[in-house]
């Protein structure tokens, strides 16, 4: 018997996708995810989902497809008949986007267009969430940033996300699709990829404290970011699609902290002075850096009833303790 609500998630094997799948299964959704065919399975974050599905009596299924292949996306949308679609798939590493700009534009930018087009063709009644990023603000003209702050992207990743944002607005206005853009500021967890800054720092702090690593190399320590907790941010994604009208929302904590603050907090938790172990490495610098990002989620608080609960210090502790446990 088909569930009343069916969700289709691209990027289900990523940090956000895995937490979102858990949330939706707990709410009784039938959940489908799109995964790429690879020679080795890289699905550590979602291996437990079948157990979650059994516990909640909510089915979950994975489908081979690719965000670069419209025909596969259309076929999957037709087959699954989703009531909600969450497009989380992307080449999401900002520094890597400078090394792979064409791939980033293709997957992060055009991928969003293809997913929207597949939904327009095969499930126009579905509600659509497009994953935006605070990086779109880049060299922001005001702090904090709101839904009205102009975009000034400073990386191929950010440029691709701005394109995806405007394409999503276009599909909402031109075709009447229920499309929401979530402009999410940095959100972290123990499931963050190991090459992302916060996870890299948490791993290093834990390993150095255990004598398993000698030092940590990082780029700039001065950049400031608005860091939140990923499971709370995927809840905001779901809330957007439950509203009577589609809209765009900034999701953020309203606090900014420097990379140095994150490093100091992580090393302090394991009783170490970070200055003795952290070295600056120029190769980790971006050609164009974004000095500070901090969001104002007033609109989300008022219309969605959403607000962050995990604070900066708690987030750092969660990540470091998870690495110590590993």
Short mmCIF file of C-alpha atoms in Angstrom, two decimals:
data_model
loop_
_atom_site.label_atom_id
_atom_site.label_comp_id
_atom_site.label_asym_id
_atom_site.label_seq_id
_atom_site.Cartn_x
_atom_site.Cartn_y
_atom_site.Cartn_z
CA UNK A 1 0.00 0.00 0.00
CA UNK A 2 1.50 3.33 -1.06
CA UNK A 3 2.20 5.93 1.59
CA UNK A 4 0.24 9.18 1.61
CA UNK A 5 3.52 11.09 1.35
CA UNK A 6 6.43 9.98 -0.82
CA UNK A 7 9.78 11.77 -0.86
CA UNK A 8 12.52 11.59 -3.46
CA UNK A 9 15.98 12.72 -2.32
CA UNK A 10 19.00 13.39 -4.51
CA UNK A 11 22.23 13.31 -2.55
CA UNK A 12 20.70 10.88 -0.06
CA UNK A 13 24.10 9.37 0.75
CA UNK A 14 25.49 12.73 1.90
CA UNK A 15 25.36 14.31 5.34
CA UNK A 16 22.09 16.18 4.81
CA UNK A 17 20.48 13.44 2.74
CA UNK A 18 21.03 10.79 5.41
CA UNK A 19 19.60 12.96 8.20
CA UNK A 20 16.67 14.03 6.03
CA UNK A 21 15.86 10.41 5.15
CA UNK A 22 15.81 9.52 8.85
CA UNK A 23 13.49 12.45 9.61
CA UNK A 24 11.06 11.58 6.82
CA UNK A 25 10.96 7.87 7.69
CA UNK A 26 10.16 8.80 11.28
CA UNK A 27 7.27 10.91 9.95
CA UNK A 28 5.86 7.96 8.02
CA UNK A 29 7.05 8.86 4.52
CA UNK A 30 7.91 6.41 1.79
CA UNK A 31 11.48 7.48 0.97
CA UNK A 32 13.34 7.08 -2.32
CA UNK A 33 16.91 8.13 -2.94
CA UNK A 34 18.95 8.59 -6.11
CA UNK A 35 22.49 7.20 -6.03
CA UNK A 36 25.20 7.04 -8.68
CA UNK A 37 26.51 3.70 -9.87
CA UNK A 38 30.13 3.35 -8.73
CA UNK A 39 32.56 0.45 -8.63
CA UNK A 40 32.75 0.66 -4.84
CA UNK A 41 29.85 1.36 -2.48
CA UNK A 42 30.20 4.66 -0.61
CA UNK A 43 27.05 4.61 1.47
CA UNK A 44 28.28 4.47 5.04
CA UNK A 45 25.92 7.26 6.10
CA UNK A 46 22.79 5.41 4.93
CA UNK A 47 23.57 1.76 5.65
CA UNK A 48 21.32 1.97 8.72
CA UNK A 49 18.28 3.33 6.88
CA UNK A 50 16.72 -0.07 6.26
CA UNK A 51 16.74 -0.68 10.02
CA UNK A 52 15.08 2.71 10.51
CA UNK A 53 12.54 1.81 7.85
CA UNK A 54 11.69 -1.46 9.59
CA UNK A 55 11.32 0.28 12.95
CA UNK A 56 9.00 2.92 11.51
CA UNK A 57 7.18 0.63 9.04
CA UNK A 58 8.10 3.13 6.33
CA UNK A 59 9.70 1.83 3.13
CA UNK A 60 12.98 3.15 1.73
CA UNK A 61 14.44 2.38 -1.71
CA UNK A 62 17.49 3.49 -3.71
CA UNK A 63 17.54 4.05 -7.47
CA UNK A 64 20.48 4.33 -9.82
CA UNK A 65 20.57 7.67 -11.58
CA UNK A 66 22.77 10.70 -12.12
CA UNK A 67 22.13 14.41 -11.75
CA UNK A 68 23.90 14.84 -15.09
CA UNK A 69 21.42 12.57 -16.91
CA UNK A 70 17.93 14.02 -17.43
CA UNK A 71 16.52 10.80 -18.84
CA UNK A 72 17.41 8.81 -15.73
CA UNK A 73 15.98 11.52 -13.47
CA UNK A 74 12.72 11.69 -15.41
CA UNK A 75 12.38 7.90 -15.33
CA UNK A 76 12.90 7.81 -11.55
CA UNK A 77 10.41 10.63 -10.95
CA UNK A 78 7.82 8.82 -13.08
CA UNK A 79 8.43 5.53 -11.25
CA UNK A 80 8.35 6.92 -7.70
CA UNK A 81 5.58 9.55 -8.15
CA UNK A 82 6.88 11.72 -5.29
CA UNK A 83 4.82 14.25 -3.39
CA UNK A 84 8.02 15.97 -2.24
CA UNK A 85 11.43 16.24 -3.95
CA UNK A 86 14.60 17.36 -2.18
CA UNK A 87 17.51 18.25 -4.45
CA UNK A 88 20.61 17.97 -2.26
CA UNK A 89 23.02 16.54 -4.85
CA UNK A 90 26.03 18.71 -5.65
CA UNK A 91 29.77 18.97 -5.88
CA UNK A 92 29.70 20.74 -2.55
CA UNK A 93 33.33 21.42 -1.63
CA UNK A 94 34.15 25.09 -2.18
CA UNK A 95 37.93 24.71 -2.45
CA UNK A 96 37.63 21.74 -4.82
CA UNK A 97 35.32 23.80 -7.06
CA UNK A 98 38.31 25.97 -8.02
CA UNK A 99 40.12 22.84 -9.24
CA UNK A 100 37.02 21.40 -10.96
CA UNK A 101 34.95 24.39 -12.08
CA UNK A 102 33.36 22.83 -15.16
CA UNK A 103 32.27 19.72 -13.25
CA UNK A 104 30.92 21.90 -10.43
CA UNK A 105 28.89 24.05 -12.83
CA UNK A 106 27.56 20.92 -14.54
CA UNK A 107 26.53 19.03 -11.40
CA UNK A 108 25.69 21.77 -8.91
CA UNK A 109 24.17 24.20 -11.41
CA UNK A 110 22.79 22.28 -14.38
CA UNK A 111 21.93 19.36 -12.11
CA UNK A 112 19.34 21.52 -10.37
CA UNK A 113 17.86 22.50 -13.75
CA UNK A 114 17.62 18.85 -14.81
CA UNK A 115 15.92 17.83 -11.58
CA UNK A 116 13.40 20.66 -11.88
CA UNK A 117 12.72 19.77 -15.50
CA UNK A 118 12.21 16.10 -14.60
CA UNK A 119 9.66 17.13 -11.97
CA UNK A 120 7.92 19.54 -14.37
CA UNK A 121 7.54 16.74 -16.90
CA UNK A 122 6.70 13.80 -14.65
CA UNK A 123 5.34 15.10 -11.31
CA UNK A 124 4.36 18.78 -11.57
CA UNK A 125 2.21 18.49 -8.44
CA UNK A 126 5.24 17.60 -6.31
CA UNK A 127 6.71 20.12 -3.88
CA UNK A 128 10.38 20.83 -4.59
CA UNK A 129 13.21 21.87 -2.26
CA UNK A 130 16.40 23.31 -3.77
CA UNK A 131 19.47 23.34 -1.54
CA UNK A 132 21.05 26.78 -1.63
CA UNK A 133 24.11 27.99 0.27
CA UNK A 134 25.32 30.99 2.24
CA UNK A 135 28.33 30.98 -0.10
CA UNK A 136 26.04 32.62 -2.66
CA UNK A 137 26.33 35.85 -0.65
CA UNK A 138 30.13 35.79 -0.92
CA UNK A 139 31.44 39.34 -0.65
CA UNK A 140 28.26 40.39 1.11
CA UNK A 141 27.37 44.07 1.28
CA UNK A 142 25.66 43.69 4.65
CA UNK A 143 25.89 41.58 7.80
CA UNK A 144 23.90 39.64 8.76
CA UNK A 145 22.59 38.35 5.45
CA UNK A 146 18.85 37.96 4.81
CA UNK A 147 16.70 36.73 1.93
CA UNK A 148 16.96 40.24 0.45
CA UNK A 149 20.78 40.49 0.54
CA UNK A 150 22.23 40.60 -3.02
CA UNK A 151 24.37 37.64 -4.10
CA UNK A 152 28.08 38.19 -4.84
CA UNK A 153 29.49 34.65 -5.33
CA UNK A 154 33.25 34.19 -4.94
CA UNK A 155 33.80 30.59 -6.09
CA UNK A 156 32.66 28.26 -8.87
CA UNK A 157 30.58 26.42 -6.27
CA UNK A 158 28.83 29.63 -5.21
CA UNK A 159 28.25 30.69 -8.82
CA UNK A 160 26.67 27.31 -9.59
CA UNK A 161 24.42 27.61 -6.53
CA UNK A 162 23.31 31.11 -7.57
CA UNK A 163 22.39 29.72 -11.00
CA UNK A 164 20.43 26.89 -9.35
CA UNK A 165 18.65 29.37 -7.08
CA UNK A 166 17.48 31.52 -9.98
CA UNK A 167 16.45 28.50 -12.05
CA UNK A 168 14.34 27.33 -9.10
CA UNK A 169 12.65 30.76 -8.86
CA UNK A 170 12.07 30.65 -12.63
CA UNK A 171 10.32 27.25 -12.45
CA UNK A 172 8.18 28.55 -9.61
CA UNK A 173 7.15 31.68 -11.51
CA UNK A 174 6.99 30.37 -15.07
CA UNK A 175 5.43 26.93 -14.51
CA UNK A 176 3.66 27.34 -11.18
CA UNK A 177 5.66 24.62 -9.44
CA UNK A 178 5.81 24.62 -5.65
CA UNK A 179 9.54 25.34 -5.31
CA UNK A 180 11.40 26.54 -2.21
CA UNK A 181 15.03 27.66 -1.98
CA UNK A 182 16.72 27.02 1.34
CA UNK A 183 19.69 29.37 1.80
CA UNK A 184 21.45 27.30 4.43
CA UNK A 185 24.49 28.58 6.25
CA UNK A 186 27.24 26.15 7.28
CA UNK A 187 25.82 23.14 9.09
CA UNK A 188 27.97 20.38 10.50
CA UNK A 189 27.79 17.00 12.22
CA UNK A 190 29.84 13.84 12.78
CA UNK A 191 28.63 12.78 9.29
CA UNK A 192 30.35 15.73 7.60
CA UNK A 193 32.80 14.67 4.88
CA UNK A 194 36.35 14.17 6.15
CA UNK A 195 37.78 16.79 3.77
CA UNK A 196 35.53 19.55 5.13
CA UNK A 197 37.11 21.93 7.62
CA UNK A 198 35.10 21.18 10.76
CA UNK A 199 35.37 17.40 10.42
CA UNK A 200 39.06 17.69 9.52
CA UNK A 201 39.68 19.67 12.71
CA UNK A 202 37.65 17.28 14.88
CA UNK A 203 39.50 14.26 13.51
CA UNK A 204 42.89 15.93 14.02
CA UNK A 205 42.12 16.96 17.61
CA UNK A 206 41.06 13.42 18.49
CA UNK A 207 43.98 11.71 16.72
CA UNK A 208 46.65 14.09 18.02
CA UNK A 209 45.37 13.62 21.57
CA UNK A 210 45.75 9.85 21.10
CA UNK A 211 49.21 10.09 19.52
CA UNK A 212 47.90 8.96 16.12
CA UNK A 213 48.65 12.22 14.27
CA UNK A 214 51.38 14.83 14.74
CA UNK A 215 50.01 18.03 13.23
CA UNK A 216 47.19 19.71 11.30
CA UNK A 217 47.60 21.86 8.19
CA UNK A 218 44.97 24.49 7.43
CA UNK A 219 44.39 27.51 5.21
CA UNK A 220 43.14 30.80 6.61
CA UNK A 221 42.21 30.91 10.29
CA UNK A 222 40.58 34.34 10.06
CA UNK A 223 37.47 33.48 8.02
CA UNK A 224 34.26 33.62 10.05
CA UNK A 225 31.25 31.39 9.50
CA UNK A 226 27.78 30.83 10.93
CA UNK A 227 27.89 27.17 12.03
CA UNK A 228 24.81 25.13 12.92
CA UNK A 229 23.85 21.49 13.46
CA UNK A 230 22.84 19.54 10.34
CA UNK A 231 19.91 17.50 11.78
CA UNK A 232 18.19 20.77 12.73
CA UNK A 233 18.76 22.22 9.27
CA UNK A 234 17.14 19.30 7.45
CA UNK A 235 14.09 19.83 9.65
CA UNK A 236 13.91 23.34 8.20
CA UNK A 237 13.95 21.85 4.68
CA UNK A 238 10.91 19.74 5.53
CA UNK A 239 9.09 22.66 7.16
CA UNK A 240 9.47 24.75 3.99
CA UNK A 241 7.53 22.19 1.97
CA UNK A 242 4.70 22.08 4.52
CA UNK A 243 3.78 25.76 4.05
CA UNK A 244 0.70 26.93 2.12
CA UNK A 245 2.84 28.93 -0.34
CA UNK A 246 6.39 28.32 -1.69
CA UNK A 247 9.05 30.79 -0.60
CA UNK A 248 12.79 31.17 0.02
CA UNK A 249 14.33 31.06 3.50
CA UNK A 250 17.67 31.79 5.17
CA UNK A 251 18.50 29.12 7.76
CA UNK A 252 21.23 30.18 10.21
CA UNK A 253 22.13 30.59 13.89
CA UNK A 254 22.80 34.33 13.75
CA UNK A 255 26.28 33.90 15.26
CA UNK A 256 29.63 33.90 13.48
CA UNK A 257 32.84 32.32 14.73
CA UNK A 258 36.29 32.26 13.17
CA UNK A 259 38.10 29.14 12.03
CA UNK A 260 40.60 29.85 14.80
CA UNK A 261 37.78 29.78 17.38
CA UNK A 262 36.59 26.40 16.08
CA UNK A 263 40.14 24.99 16.18
CA UNK A 264 40.80 26.36 19.68
CA UNK A 265 37.53 24.94 21.02
CA UNK A 266 38.19 21.50 19.50
CA UNK A 267 41.73 21.22 20.86
CA UNK A 268 40.68 22.58 24.25
CA UNK A 269 38.24 19.69 24.57
CA UNK A 270 41.14 17.23 24.41
CA UNK A 271 43.38 19.31 26.68
CA UNK A 272 45.79 20.57 24.01
CA UNK A 273 47.07 24.00 22.95
CA UNK A 274 46.22 24.18 19.25
CA UNK A 275 49.13 26.56 18.54
CA UNK A 276 51.58 23.72 19.08
CA UNK A 277 50.02 21.52 16.40
CA UNK A 278 48.33 23.65 13.72
CA UNK A 279 50.34 24.94 10.77
CA UNK A 280 49.29 27.26 7.97
CA UNK A 281 49.45 25.72 4.50
CA UNK A 282 49.03 28.01 1.50
CA UNK A 283 47.66 25.27 -0.76
CA UNK A 284 44.47 25.21 1.32
CA UNK A 285 43.78 28.89 0.64
CA UNK A 286 41.07 29.81 -1.86
CA UNK A 287 41.95 32.15 -4.76
CA UNK A 288 39.08 34.38 -3.57
CA UNK A 289 38.20 34.10 0.10
CA UNK A 290 34.93 35.04 1.79
CA UNK A 291 35.86 36.81 5.05
CA UNK A 292 32.58 36.46 6.97
CA UNK A 293 29.12 34.97 6.60
CA UNK A 294 26.38 35.32 9.20
CA UNK A 295 22.69 34.77 8.59
CA UNK A 296 19.47 36.30 9.89
CA UNK A 297 16.80 33.58 10.10
CA UNK A 298 14.03 35.88 11.36
CA UNK A 299 11.76 34.94 8.45
CA UNK A 300 12.17 31.21 9.16
CA UNK A 301 11.44 31.79 12.84
CA UNK A 302 8.24 33.69 12.07
CA UNK A 303 6.83 31.63 9.20
CA UNK A 304 8.26 28.15 9.83
CA UNK A 305 8.52 28.21 13.60
CA UNK A 306 12.11 27.05 13.19
CA UNK A 307 15.05 28.02 15.33
CA UNK A 308 18.45 26.50 16.10
CA UNK A 309 18.92 24.68 19.38
CA UNK A 310 22.49 23.37 19.29
CA UNK A 311 24.93 26.19 20.01
CA UNK A 312 28.50 26.58 18.74
CA UNK A 313 30.21 25.05 21.77
CA UNK A 314 27.82 22.09 21.79
CA UNK A 315 28.42 21.51 18.08
CA UNK A 316 32.20 21.39 18.49
CA UNK A 317 31.83 19.01 21.43
CA UNK A 318 29.49 16.71 19.46
CA UNK A 319 31.98 16.43 16.63
CA UNK A 320 35.10 15.91 18.74
CA UNK A 321 33.45 13.36 21.02
CA UNK A 322 32.23 11.42 17.99
CA UNK A 323 35.81 11.20 16.68
CA UNK A 324 37.14 10.13 20.09
CA UNK A 325 34.49 7.40 20.16
CA UNK A 326 35.55 6.16 16.72
#
